């Protein structure tokens, strides 16, 4: 008998069901598995508790089985969309979890910045690629990004999600969309507020002004393929964790 060791998955939090607050699946009831650790450090990251080593003591290394049991418990055993987020979930071994869930009728969406490609991207139902614009102070490696698109092998639905704070980010979003004209584009006004418990109150005024500016910019620009959406969960609950 061959034993395959479960390498363990680093998890920051598992919660839900709640609605997906952004992008293509906005409004859809979802259970979230947020992994711990990220190869990026965006200046405005709103998930620092899943990125920063200060929070490492909160992360747990869990087996696929243990994660699955928790997801199943939260969903009451009824198949639901599972969102794999982070941090960067692509740096965790999630293939077996996706396979396990699919056997029971669950669906999986994963969001990543597109810096690490995995074979198991092809097993996803939805792959959200969210390259980070200049305001993040990160630099996109488009070769690595292309490897992510190729790894998906046209199996899951792939979408682009871009955060926009200003004109420079907007130009970056247009460039990213031009590189991948076949992919639907979701634009989202940036949110500067770090997550609680270290964040302040959400700058709702700033978010709404950026949203209005973004809608105006997209429409004046006649960019009619782009969809502009706010982060619904931030409008409802600020940057509170676990909702
Ligand atoms: Fe945060 Fe995402 Fe940037 Fe990682 S890629 S630092 S999770 S915003």
PDB file of N, CA, C and O in Angstrom, residues 95-131:
ATOM      1  N   UNK A  95      -5.230  21.115  -4.111  1.00  0.00           N
ATOM      2  CA  UNK A  95      -5.816  20.218  -5.113  1.00  0.00           C
ATOM      3  C   UNK A  95      -6.716  19.146  -4.502  1.00  0.00           C
ATOM      4  O   UNK A  95      -7.821  18.886  -4.993  1.00  0.00           O
ATOM      5  N   UNK A  96      -6.259  18.513  -3.423  1.00  0.00           N
ATOM      6  CA  UNK A  96      -7.034  17.410  -2.823  1.00  0.00           C
ATOM      7  C   UNK A  96      -8.346  17.927  -2.220  1.00  0.00           C
ATOM      8  O   UNK A  96      -9.374  17.239  -2.258  1.00  0.00           O
ATOM      9  N   UNK A  97      -8.310  19.138  -1.688  1.00  0.00           N
ATOM     10  CA  UNK A  97      -9.530  19.723  -1.101  1.00  0.00           C
ATOM     11  C   UNK A  97     -10.587  19.954  -2.191  1.00  0.00           C
ATOM     12  O   UNK A  97     -11.777  19.646  -2.010  1.00  0.00           O
ATOM     13  N   UNK A  98     -10.137  20.461  -3.329  1.00  0.00           N
ATOM     14  CA  UNK A  98     -11.058  20.720  -4.439  1.00  0.00           C
ATOM     15  C   UNK A  98     -11.661  19.397  -4.939  1.00  0.00           C
ATOM     16  O   UNK A  98     -12.874  19.292  -5.153  1.00  0.00           O
ATOM     17  N   UNK A  99     -10.802  18.389  -5.049  1.00  0.00           N
ATOM     18  CA  UNK A  99     -11.270  17.084  -5.521  1.00  0.00           C
ATOM     19  C   UNK A  99     -12.309  16.510  -4.553  1.00  0.00           C
ATOM     20  O   UNK A  99     -13.369  16.035  -4.952  1.00  0.00           O
ATOM     21  N   UNK A 100     -12.004  16.627  -3.272  1.00  0.00           N
ATOM     22  CA  UNK A 100     -12.907  16.115  -2.238  1.00  0.00           C
ATOM     23  C   UNK A 100     -14.276  16.801  -2.300  1.00  0.00           C
ATOM     24  O   UNK A 100     -15.326  16.173  -2.283  1.00  0.00           O
ATOM     25  N   UNK A 101     -14.238  18.134  -2.392  1.00  0.00           N
ATOM     26  CA  UNK A 101     -15.485  18.900  -2.430  1.00  0.00           C
ATOM     27  C   UNK A 101     -16.306  18.611  -3.670  1.00  0.00           C
ATOM     28  O   UNK A 101     -17.531  18.502  -3.608  1.00  0.00           O
ATOM     29  N   UNK A 102     -15.624  18.498  -4.799  1.00  0.00           N
ATOM     30  CA  UNK A 102     -16.346  18.214  -6.054  1.00  0.00           C
ATOM     31  C   UNK A 102     -17.103  16.905  -5.975  1.00  0.00           C
ATOM     32  O   UNK A 102     -18.208  16.791  -6.498  1.00  0.00           O
ATOM     33  N   UNK A 103     -16.501  15.920  -5.283  1.00  0.00           N
ATOM     34  CA  UNK A 103     -17.185  14.616  -5.171  1.00  0.00           C
ATOM     35  C   UNK A 103     -18.527  14.769  -4.476  1.00  0.00           C
ATOM     36  O   UNK A 103     -19.436  13.990  -4.654  1.00  0.00           O
ATOM     37  N   UNK A 104     -18.632  15.820  -3.642  1.00  0.00           N
ATOM     38  CA  UNK A 104     -19.886  16.019  -2.900  1.00  0.00           C
ATOM     39  C   UNK A 104     -20.729  17.164  -3.451  1.00  0.00           C
ATOM     40  O   UNK A 104     -21.636  17.657  -2.788  1.00  0.00           O
ATOM     41  N   UNK A 105     -20.363  17.636  -4.629  1.00  0.00           N
ATOM     42  CA  UNK A 105     -21.211  18.622  -5.313  1.00  0.00           C
ATOM     43  C   UNK A 105     -20.917  20.077  -4.985  1.00  0.00           C
ATOM     44  O   UNK A 105     -21.657  20.973  -5.402  1.00  0.00           O
ATOM     45  N   UNK A 106     -19.846  20.342  -4.248  1.00  0.00           N
ATOM     46  CA  UNK A 106     -19.470  21.735  -3.939  1.00  0.00           C
ATOM     47  C   UNK A 106     -18.748  22.334  -5.139  1.00  0.00           C
ATOM     48  O   UNK A 106     -18.192  21.606  -5.971  1.00  0.00           O
ATOM     49  N   UNK A 107     -18.731  23.674  -5.202  1.00  0.00           N
ATOM     50  CA  UNK A 107     -17.980  24.353  -6.266  1.00  0.00           C
ATOM     51  C   UNK A 107     -16.909  25.232  -5.622  1.00  0.00           C
ATOM     52  O   UNK A 107     -17.059  25.646  -4.464  1.00  0.00           O
ATOM     53  N   UNK A 108     -15.861  25.496  -6.388  1.00  0.00           N
ATOM     54  CA  UNK A 108     -14.722  26.215  -5.823  1.00  0.00           C
ATOM     55  C   UNK A 108     -14.305  27.392  -6.698  1.00  0.00           C
ATOM     56  O   UNK A 108     -14.129  27.245  -7.908  1.00  0.00           O
ATOM     57  N   UNK A 109     -14.135  28.542  -6.022  1.00  0.00           N
ATOM     58  CA  UNK A 109     -13.561  29.717  -6.685  1.00  0.00           C
ATOM     59  C   UNK A 109     -12.266  30.055  -5.949  1.00  0.00           C
ATOM     60  O   UNK A 109     -12.207  29.922  -4.719  1.00  0.00           O
ATOM     61  N   UNK A 110     -11.256  30.453  -6.663  1.00  0.00           N
ATOM     62  CA  UNK A 110     -10.000  30.837  -6.018  1.00  0.00           C
ATOM     63  C   UNK A 110      -9.580  32.197  -6.536  1.00  0.00           C
ATOM     64  O   UNK A 110      -9.695  32.474  -7.733  1.00  0.00           O
ATOM     65  N   UNK A 111      -9.134  33.044  -5.620  1.00  0.00           N
ATOM     66  CA  UNK A 111      -8.634  34.357  -6.038  1.00  0.00           C
ATOM     67  C   UNK A 111      -7.155  34.478  -5.729  1.00  0.00           C
ATOM     68  O   UNK A 111      -6.720  34.193  -4.607  1.00  0.00           O
ATOM     69  N   UNK A 112      -6.394  34.877  -6.723  1.00  0.00           N
ATOM     70  CA  UNK A 112      -4.948  35.031  -6.551  1.00  0.00           C
ATOM     71  C   UNK A 112      -4.456  36.184  -7.415  1.00  0.00           C
ATOM     72  O   UNK A 112      -5.092  36.534  -8.420  1.00  0.00           O
ATOM     73  N   UNK A 113      -3.308  36.731  -7.044  1.00  0.00           N
ATOM     74  CA  UNK A 113      -2.720  37.814  -7.841  1.00  0.00           C
ATOM     75  C   UNK A 113      -2.075  37.310  -9.124  1.00  0.00           C
ATOM     76  O   UNK A 113      -1.672  38.092  -9.974  1.00  0.00           O
ATOM     77  N   UNK A 114      -1.906  35.976  -9.240  1.00  0.00           N
ATOM     78  CA  UNK A 114      -1.356  35.426 -10.481  1.00  0.00           C
ATOM     79  C   UNK A 114       0.158  35.355 -10.486  1.00  0.00           C
ATOM     80  O   UNK A 114       0.787  35.450 -11.548  1.00  0.00           O
ATOM     81  N   UNK A 115       0.753  35.142  -9.318  1.00  0.00           N
ATOM     82  CA  UNK A 115       2.215  35.070  -9.236  1.00  0.00           C
ATOM     83  C   UNK A 115       2.723  33.634  -9.183  1.00  0.00           C
ATOM     84  O   UNK A 115       3.909  33.387  -9.417  1.00  0.00           O
ATOM     85  N   UNK A 116       1.855  32.670  -8.846  1.00  0.00           N
ATOM     86  CA  UNK A 116       2.262  31.262  -8.718  1.00  0.00           C
ATOM     87  C   UNK A 116       1.215  30.405  -9.427  1.00  0.00           C
ATOM     88  O   UNK A 116       0.030  30.456  -9.087  1.00  0.00           O
ATOM     89  N   UNK A 117       1.671  29.623 -10.409  1.00  0.00           N
ATOM     90  CA  UNK A 117       0.734  28.766 -11.166  1.00  0.00           C
ATOM     91  C   UNK A 117       0.704  27.369 -10.561  1.00  0.00           C
ATOM     92  O   UNK A 117       1.722  26.864 -10.090  1.00  0.00           O
ATOM     93  N   UNK A 118      -0.465  26.764 -10.560  1.00  0.00           N
ATOM     94  CA  UNK A 118      -0.632  25.394 -10.050  1.00  0.00           C
ATOM     95  C   UNK A 118      -1.414  24.557 -11.051  1.00  0.00           C
ATOM     96  O   UNK A 118      -2.415  25.035 -11.602  1.00  0.00           O
ATOM     97  N   UNK A 119      -1.020  23.282 -11.173  1.00  0.00           N
ATOM     98  CA  UNK A 119      -1.757  22.392 -12.086  1.00  0.00           C
ATOM     99  C   UNK A 119      -3.234  22.319 -11.713  1.00  0.00           C
ATOM    100  O   UNK A 119      -4.100  22.216 -12.585  1.00  0.00           O
ATOM    101  N   UNK A 120      -3.497  22.325 -10.410  1.00  0.00           N
ATOM    102  CA  UNK A 120      -4.883  22.138  -9.968  1.00  0.00           C
ATOM    103  C   UNK A 120      -5.775  23.362 -10.231  1.00  0.00           C
ATOM    104  O   UNK A 120      -6.971  23.303  -9.962  1.00  0.00           O
ATOM    105  N   UNK A 121      -5.242  24.436 -10.780  1.00  0.00           N
ATOM    106  CA  UNK A 121      -6.117  25.543 -11.202  1.00  0.00           C
ATOM    107  C   UNK A 121      -7.171  25.018 -12.191  1.00  0.00           C
ATOM    108  O   UNK A 121      -8.286  25.505 -12.251  1.00  0.00           O
ATOM    109  N   UNK A 122      -6.766  23.995 -12.982  1.00  0.00           N
ATOM    110  CA  UNK A 122      -7.683  23.455 -13.995  1.00  0.00           C
ATOM    111  C   UNK A 122      -8.885  22.758 -13.365  1.00  0.00           C
ATOM    112  O   UNK A 122      -9.886  22.503 -14.035  1.00  0.00           O
ATOM    113  N   UNK A 123      -8.787  22.422 -12.079  1.00  0.00           N
ATOM    114  CA  UNK A 123      -9.909  21.737 -11.407  1.00  0.00           C
ATOM    115  C   UNK A 123     -10.912  22.720 -10.796  1.00  0.00           C
ATOM    116  O   UNK A 123     -11.970  22.325 -10.314  1.00  0.00           O
ATOM    117  N   UNK A 124     -10.559  23.987 -10.770  1.00  0.00           N
ATOM    118  CA  UNK A 124     -11.457  24.985 -10.167  1.00  0.00           C
ATOM    119  C   UNK A 124     -12.700  25.206 -11.026  1.00  0.00           C
ATOM    120  O   UNK A 124     -12.710  24.887 -12.218  1.00  0.00           O
ATOM    121  N   UNK A 125     -13.721  25.805 -10.420  1.00  0.00           N
ATOM    122  CA  UNK A 125     -14.890  26.226 -11.194  1.00  0.00           C
ATOM    123  C   UNK A 125     -14.718  27.673 -11.659  1.00  0.00           C
ATOM    124  O   UNK A 125     -15.158  28.038 -12.740  1.00  0.00           O
ATOM    125  N   UNK A 126     -14.111  28.482 -10.783  1.00  0.00           N
ATOM    126  CA  UNK A 126     -13.870  29.890 -11.128  1.00  0.00           C
ATOM    127  C   UNK A 126     -12.463  30.267 -10.655  1.00  0.00           C
ATOM    128  O   UNK A 126     -12.096  29.996  -9.508  1.00  0.00           O
ATOM    129  N   UNK A 127     -11.695  30.881 -11.541  1.00  0.00           N
ATOM    130  CA  UNK A 127     -10.368  31.390 -11.174  1.00  0.00           C
ATOM    131  C   UNK A 127     -10.391  32.905 -11.334  1.00  0.00           C
ATOM    132  O   UNK A 127     -10.590  33.412 -12.443  1.00  0.00           O
ATOM    133  N   UNK A 128     -10.250  33.607 -10.208  1.00  0.00           N
ATOM    134  CA  UNK A 128     -10.244  35.064 -10.251  1.00  0.00           C
ATOM    135  C   UNK A 128      -8.785  35.511 -10.198  1.00  0.00           C
ATOM    136  O   UNK A 128      -8.095  35.293  -9.202  1.00  0.00           O
ATOM    137  N   UNK A 129      -8.323  36.113 -11.289  1.00  0.00           N
ATOM    138  CA  UNK A 129      -6.944  36.598 -11.329  1.00  0.00           C
ATOM    139  C   UNK A 129      -6.972  38.099 -11.074  1.00  0.00           C
ATOM    140  O   UNK A 129      -7.649  38.848 -11.785  1.00  0.00           O
ATOM    141  N   UNK A 130      -6.275  38.494 -10.039  1.00  0.00           N
ATOM    142  CA  UNK A 130      -6.335  39.882  -9.600  1.00  0.00           C
ATOM    143  C   UNK A 130      -4.929  40.473  -9.532  1.00  0.00           C
ATOM    144  O   UNK A 130      -4.344  40.593  -8.449  1.00  0.00           O
ATOM    145  N   UNK A 131      -4.383  40.836 -10.719  1.00  0.00           N
ATOM    146  CA  UNK A 131      -3.041  41.430 -10.711  1.00  0.00           C
ATOM    147  C   UNK A 131      -3.072  42.777  -9.984  1.00  0.00           C
ATOM    148  O   UNK A 131      -4.082  43.483 -10.048  1.00  0.00           O
TER     149      UNK A 131
END
